[in-house]
Amino acid sequence: MSLRSAVPLLLAVGLLAGCGVAQESNVDRIASPKSAASAVETIQGRWWTWAASEGESTNPVTDTTGEFCDRNQPEDVWFLAGTFGGTLQRTCRVPAGRPMVFPLVNRVCSEAVCKEFMATAEGRATLDGKPVTPERMEDDNVAVTGVAGNPLTGEEGTATSYACGIWVRLQPLQPGRHTLTVRGSSGDFRTGVDYTLIVEAEQQA
């Protein structure tokens, strides 16, 4: 199976007010590509598999409103998707207490193409008007598993590839409404998402 390596993607997600990298006991332990035991365990590989786990009509990447942002979310982290180019506005409900991870711009392809892509890759994000600090990930071999008809790989099955991007890993947001602005680019590619994030309150026992 071949990946659609010519299509870079942006992923936008809710951030913690105040910004910063998530606590090591949560996101860093779960998602750090440096500590992963295998390709499929890297956060890039996990995100690409998540993004390829839904058909085109209900896929979070092609979603124009945010109504599908909760599809196939793992229990230990919350992903959100971006676009295949251009800027969209989305509203998404996010569970309380969930660590969040997202790239500003990212891609799967060969190692050589990734290096070229990252040479011009740029990204920025703000949460409730405050800037968020991203990190660059350029050295991941990933395994991506998709379902039939997904808009990323187009096919069912698992393929290995090289992944790169500019990412953000953050602690859970406080309950309530938040605004997130994300922009990413590489070369002539431009993408963005303006999110309204509604974080649910903790349920009382």
Coordinates of N, CA, C and O in Angstrom, one line a residue, residues 76-172:
D76 N -6.0 7.7 26.0 CA -5.0 8.4 26.7 C -4.5 9.7 26.2 O -3.6 10.4 26.8
V77 N -5.0 10.1 25.0 CA -4.6 11.4 24.4 C -5.8 11.8 23.5 O -6.6 11.0 23.1
W78 N -5.8 13.1 23.2 CA -6.9 13.6 22.3 C -6.2 14.3 21.1 O -5.4 15.2 21.2
F79 N -6.6 13.8 19.9 CA -6.1 14.3 18.6 C -7.2 15.2 18.0 O -8.3 14.9 18.1
L80 N -6.7 16.2 17.2 CA -7.6 16.8 16.3 C -7.0 17.0 14.9 O -5.7 16.9 14.8
A81 N -7.7 17.0 13.9 CA -7.2 17.1 12.5 C -7.2 18.5 12.0 O -7.8 19.4 12.5
G82 N -6.4 18.7 10.9 CA -6.4 20.0 10.2 C -7.0 19.8 8.9 O -8.1 19.3 8.7
T83 N -6.3 20.3 7.9 CA -6.9 20.3 6.5 C -5.9 19.8 5.5 O -4.7 19.8 5.8
F84 N -6.4 19.6 4.3 CA -5.5 19.2 3.2 C -5.1 20.5 2.4 O -4.5 20.4 1.3
G85 N -5.3 21.6 3.0 CA -4.9 22.9 2.4 C -6.1 23.9 2.6 O -7.2 23.5 2.6
G86 N -5.8 25.1 2.8 CA -6.8 26.1 3.1 C -7.1 26.2 4.6 O -6.6 25.4 5.4
T87 N -8.0 27.1 5.0 CA -8.4 27.3 6.4 C -9.8 27.0 6.6 O -10.7 27.4 5.8
L88 N -10.1 26.4 7.7 CA -11.5 26.0 8.1 C -11.8 26.5 9.5 O -10.8 26.8 10.3
Q89 N -13.1 26.6 9.9 CA -13.5 26.9 11.2 C -14.2 25.7 11.7 O -15.1 25.1 11.1
R90 N -13.8 25.2 13.0 CA -14.5 24.0 13.5 C -14.8 24.3 15.0 O -14.1 25.0 15.7
T91 N -15.8 23.6 15.5 CA -16.2 23.6 16.9 C -16.1 22.1 17.4 O -16.6 21.2 16.7
C92 N -15.4 21.9 18.5 CA -15.1 20.5 18.9 C -15.3 20.4 20.4 O -14.8 21.3 21.2
R93 N -16.0 19.4 20.9 CA -16.1 19.1 22.3 C -15.0 18.2 22.7 O -14.8 17.1 22.1
V94 N -14.3 18.5 23.8 CA -13.2 17.7 24.3 C -13.4 17.2 25.7 O -13.9 18.0 26.5
P95 N -13.1 16.0 26.0 CA -13.3 15.5 27.4 C -12.4 16.2 28.3 O -11.3 16.6 28.0
A96 N -12.9 16.3 29.6 CA -12.0 16.9 30.6 C -10.9 16.0 30.9 O -10.9 14.8 30.8
G97 N -9.7 16.6 31.3 CA -8.6 15.9 31.8 C -7.8 15.1 30.7 O -7.0 14.3 31.1
R98 N -8.0 15.4 29.5 CA -7.3 14.6 28.4 C -6.1 15.4 27.9 O -6.2 16.5 27.4
P99 N -4.9 14.8 28.0 CA -3.7 15.4 27.3 C -4.0 15.6 25.8 O -4.7 14.8 25.2
M100 N -3.4 16.6 25.2 CA -3.7 16.9 23.8 C -2.4 17.0 23.0 O -1.4 17.5 23.5
V101 N -2.4 16.5 21.8 CA -1.2 16.5 20.9 C -1.6 16.8 19.5 O -2.7 16.4 19.0
F102 N -0.8 17.6 18.8 CA -1.1 18.0 17.4 C 0.1 18.6 16.7 O 0.9 19.2 17.3
P103 N 0.1 18.4 15.4 CA 1.1 19.1 14.6 C 0.5 20.3 14.0 O -0.7 20.4 13.7
L104 N 1.4 21.3 13.7 CA 1.0 22.5 13.0 C 1.0 22.2 11.5 O 0.2 22.7 10.7
V105 N 2.0 21.4 11.1 CA 2.1 21.0 9.7 C 2.9 19.7 9.7 O 3.8 19.5 10.5
N106 N 2.5 18.7 8.9 CA 3.2 17.4 9.0 C 3.0 16.6 7.7 O 2.2 17.0 6.8
R107 N 3.8 15.5 7.6 CA 3.8 14.8 6.3 C 4.4 13.4 6.5 O 5.2 13.2 7.5
V108 N 4.0 12.5 5.7 CA 4.6 11.2 5.6 C 5.1 11.0 4.2 O 4.4 11.3 3.2
C109 N 6.3 10.5 4.0 CA 7.0 10.4 2.7 C 8.3 9.7 2.9 O 8.5 9.0 3.9
S110 N 9.2 9.9 2.0 CA 10.6 9.3 2.2 C 11.4 10.2 3.1 O 11.0 11.4 3.3
E111 N 12.5 9.7 3.6 CA 13.3 10.5 4.5 C 13.9 11.7 3.7 O 13.9 12.9 4.3
A112 N 14.3 11.6 2.5 CA 14.8 12.7 1.7 C 13.8 13.8 1.5 O 14.1 15.0 1.6
V113 N 12.5 13.4 1.2 CA 11.5 14.4 0.9 C 11.1 15.1 2.2 O 10.8 16.3 2.3
C114 N 11.1 14.3 3.3 CA 10.9 14.9 4.6 C 11.9 16.0 5.0 O 11.5 17.1 5.5
K115 N 13.1 15.8 4.7 CA 14.2 16.8 5.0 C 13.9 18.0 4.1 O 14.1 19.1 4.6
E116 N 13.5 17.8 2.9 CA 13.2 19.0 2.0 C 12.0 19.7 2.6 O 11.9 21.0 2.6
F117 N 11.0 19.0 3.0 CA 9.7 19.5 3.5 C 10.0 20.3 4.8 O 9.5 21.5 4.9
M118 N 10.8 19.8 5.7 CA 11.1 20.5 7.0 C 12.0 21.7 6.8 O 12.0 22.6 7.7
A119 N 12.7 21.8 5.7 CA 13.6 22.9 5.5 C 12.8 24.2 5.4 O 13.3 25.3 5.7
T120 N 11.6 24.1 4.9 CA 10.8 25.3 4.8 C 9.5 25.3 5.6 O 8.7 26.2 5.5
A121 N 9.4 24.3 6.5 CA 8.2 24.1 7.3 C 8.2 25.2 8.4 O 9.2 25.4 9.1
E122 N 7.0 25.8 8.6 CA 6.8 26.8 9.7 C 5.4 26.6 10.2 O 4.5 26.1 9.6
G123 N 5.3 27.0 11.5 CA 4.0 26.9 12.1 C 3.8 27.7 13.4 O 4.8 28.0 14.0
R124 N 2.6 28.1 13.7 CA 2.4 28.9 14.9 C 1.0 28.6 15.3 O 0.1 28.2 14.5
A125 N 0.8 28.7 16.6 CA -0.6 28.5 17.2 C -0.7 29.4 18.4 O 0.2 29.7 19.1
T126 N -2.0 29.9 18.6 CA -2.3 30.6 19.8 C -3.6 30.1 20.4 O -4.5 29.6 19.7
L127 N -3.6 30.0 21.7 CA -4.7 29.6 22.5 C -5.2 30.8 23.3 O -4.4 31.3 24.1
D128 N -6.5 31.1 23.1 CA -7.0 32.3 23.8 C -6.1 33.5 23.8 O -5.9 34.2 24.7
G129 N -5.5 33.7 22.6 CA -4.7 34.8 22.3 C -3.2 34.7 22.8 O -2.4 35.6 22.5
K130 N -2.8 33.6 23.4 CA -1.5 33.4 23.9 C -0.7 32.4 22.9 O -1.3 31.4 22.6
P131 N 0.5 32.7 22.6 CA 1.3 31.8 21.7 C 1.6 30.5 22.4 O 1.8 30.4 23.6
V132 N 1.7 29.4 21.6 CA 2.0 28.1 22.0 C 3.4 27.7 21.4 O 3.7 28.0 20.3
T133 N 4.2 27.0 22.2 CA 5.5 26.6 21.8 C 5.5 25.2 21.1 O 5.1 24.3 21.8
P134 N 5.9 25.1 19.9 CA 5.9 23.8 19.2 C 7.3 23.2 19.3 O 8.2 23.7 19.8
E135 N 7.3 22.0 18.8 CA 8.6 21.2 18.6 C 8.7 20.5 17.3 O 7.7 20.1 16.7
R136 N 9.9 20.4 16.8 CA 10.1 19.8 15.5 C 10.4 18.3 15.7 O 11.2 17.9 16.5
M137 N 9.7 17.5 14.9 CA 10.0 16.0 14.9 C 10.3 15.6 13.5 O 9.5 15.7 12.5
E138 N 11.6 15.1 13.3 CA 12.1 14.9 11.9 C 12.7 13.5 11.7 O 13.2 13.2 10.7
D139 N 12.6 12.6 12.7 CA 13.3 11.4 12.7 C 12.5 10.1 13.0 O 13.0 9.2 13.7
D140 N 11.3 10.1 12.6 CA 10.4 9.0 12.9 C 10.1 8.1 11.7 O 9.7 8.5 10.6
N141 N 10.4 6.8 11.9 CA 9.8 5.7 11.0 C 8.5 5.3 11.6 O 8.5 5.0 12.8
V142 N 7.4 5.3 10.8 CA 6.1 5.1 11.4 C 5.4 4.0 10.6 O 5.7 3.7 9.5
A143 N 4.5 3.3 11.3 CA 3.6 2.4 10.7 C 2.2 3.0 10.7 O 1.7 3.4 11.8
V144 N 1.6 3.1 9.6 CA 0.3 3.7 9.5 C -0.7 2.7 9.0 O -0.6 2.1 8.0
T145 N -1.8 2.5 9.8 CA -2.8 1.6 9.5 C -4.1 2.3 9.1 O -4.6 3.2 9.9
G146 N -4.7 2.1 8.0 CA -5.9 2.8 7.5 C -7.0 1.8 7.2 O -6.8 0.6 7.1
V147 N -8.2 2.4 7.1 CA -9.4 1.7 6.7 C -9.6 2.0 5.2 O -9.1 3.0 4.6
A148 N -10.4 1.1 4.6 CA -10.7 1.4 3.1 C -11.4 2.7 3.0 O -12.3 3.1 3.7
G149 N -11.0 3.4 1.9 CA -11.7 4.7 1.6 C -11.3 5.9 2.4 O -11.9 6.9 2.3
N150 N -10.3 5.7 3.3 CA -9.8 6.9 4.0 C -9.1 7.8 3.1 O -8.5 7.4 2.1
P151 N -9.1 9.2 3.4 CA -8.6 10.1 2.5 C -7.1 10.3 2.6 O -6.5 11.1 1.8
L152 N -6.4 9.6 3.5 CA -5.0 9.8 3.6 C -4.2 8.7 2.8 O -3.3 9.0 2.1
T153 N -4.5 7.4 3.1 CA -3.8 6.4 2.3 C -4.7 5.8 1.2 O -4.1 5.2 0.3
G154 N -6.0 6.0 1.3 CA -6.9 5.5 0.3 C -7.2 4.0 0.4 O -8.1 3.5 -0.3
E155 N -6.4 3.3 1.2 CA -6.6 1.8 1.2 C -6.6 1.2 2.6 O -6.2 1.9 3.6
E156 N -7.1 0.0 2.7 CA -7.1 -0.7 4.0 C -5.8 -1.4 4.2 O -5.2 -2.0 3.2
G157 N -5.2 -1.4 5.4 CA -4.0 -2.1 5.6 C -2.9 -1.2 6.3 O -3.2 -0.1 6.7
T158 N -1.8 -1.8 6.5 CA -0.7 -1.1 7.2 C 0.5 -0.9 6.2 O 0.9 -1.8 5.5
A159 N 1.1 0.3 6.3 CA 2.3 0.7 5.5 C 3.3 1.4 6.4 O 2.9 2.1 7.4
T160 N 4.5 1.2 6.1 CA 5.6 2.0 6.9 C 6.1 3.1 6.0 O 6.1 3.0 4.8
S161 N 6.4 4.2 6.7 CA 6.9 5.4 6.0 C 7.7 6.2 6.9 O 8.0 5.8 8.1
Y162 N 8.2 7.4 6.5 CA 8.9 8.3 7.3 C 8.0 9.5 7.6 O 7.3 10.0 6.7
A163 N 8.1 10.0 8.8 CA 7.2 11.0 9.2 C 8.0 12.2 9.7 O 9.0 12.1 10.3
C164 N 7.4 13.4 9.5 CA 8.1 14.6 10.0 C 7.0 15.7 10.2 O 5.9 15.6 9.6
G165 N 7.3 16.7 11.0 CA 6.3 17.7 11.2 C 6.7 18.7 12.4 O 7.7 18.5 13.0
I166 N 5.9 19.7 12.6 CA 6.0 20.6 13.7 C 4.8 20.3 14.6 O 3.7 20.4 14.2
W167 N 5.1 19.9 15.8 CA 4.1 19.4 16.7 C 4.0 20.2 18.0 O 4.9 20.9 18.4
V168 N 2.9 20.0 18.7 CA 2.7 20.6 20.0 C 2.1 19.5 20.9 O 1.2 18.8 20.5
R169 N 2.6 19.4 22.2 CA 2.1 18.4 23.1 C 1.8 19.2 24.4 O 2.6 19.9 24.9
L170 N 0.5 19.1 24.9 CA 0.1 20.0 26.0 C -0.8 19.3 27.0 O -1.4 18.2 26.7
Q171 N -0.8 19.8 28.2 CA -1.6 19.4 29.2 C -3.1 19.6 28.9 O -3.4 20.4 28.0
P172 N -4.0 19.0 29.6 CA -5.4 19.2 29.4 C -5.8 20.6 29.6 O -5.3 21.3 30.4

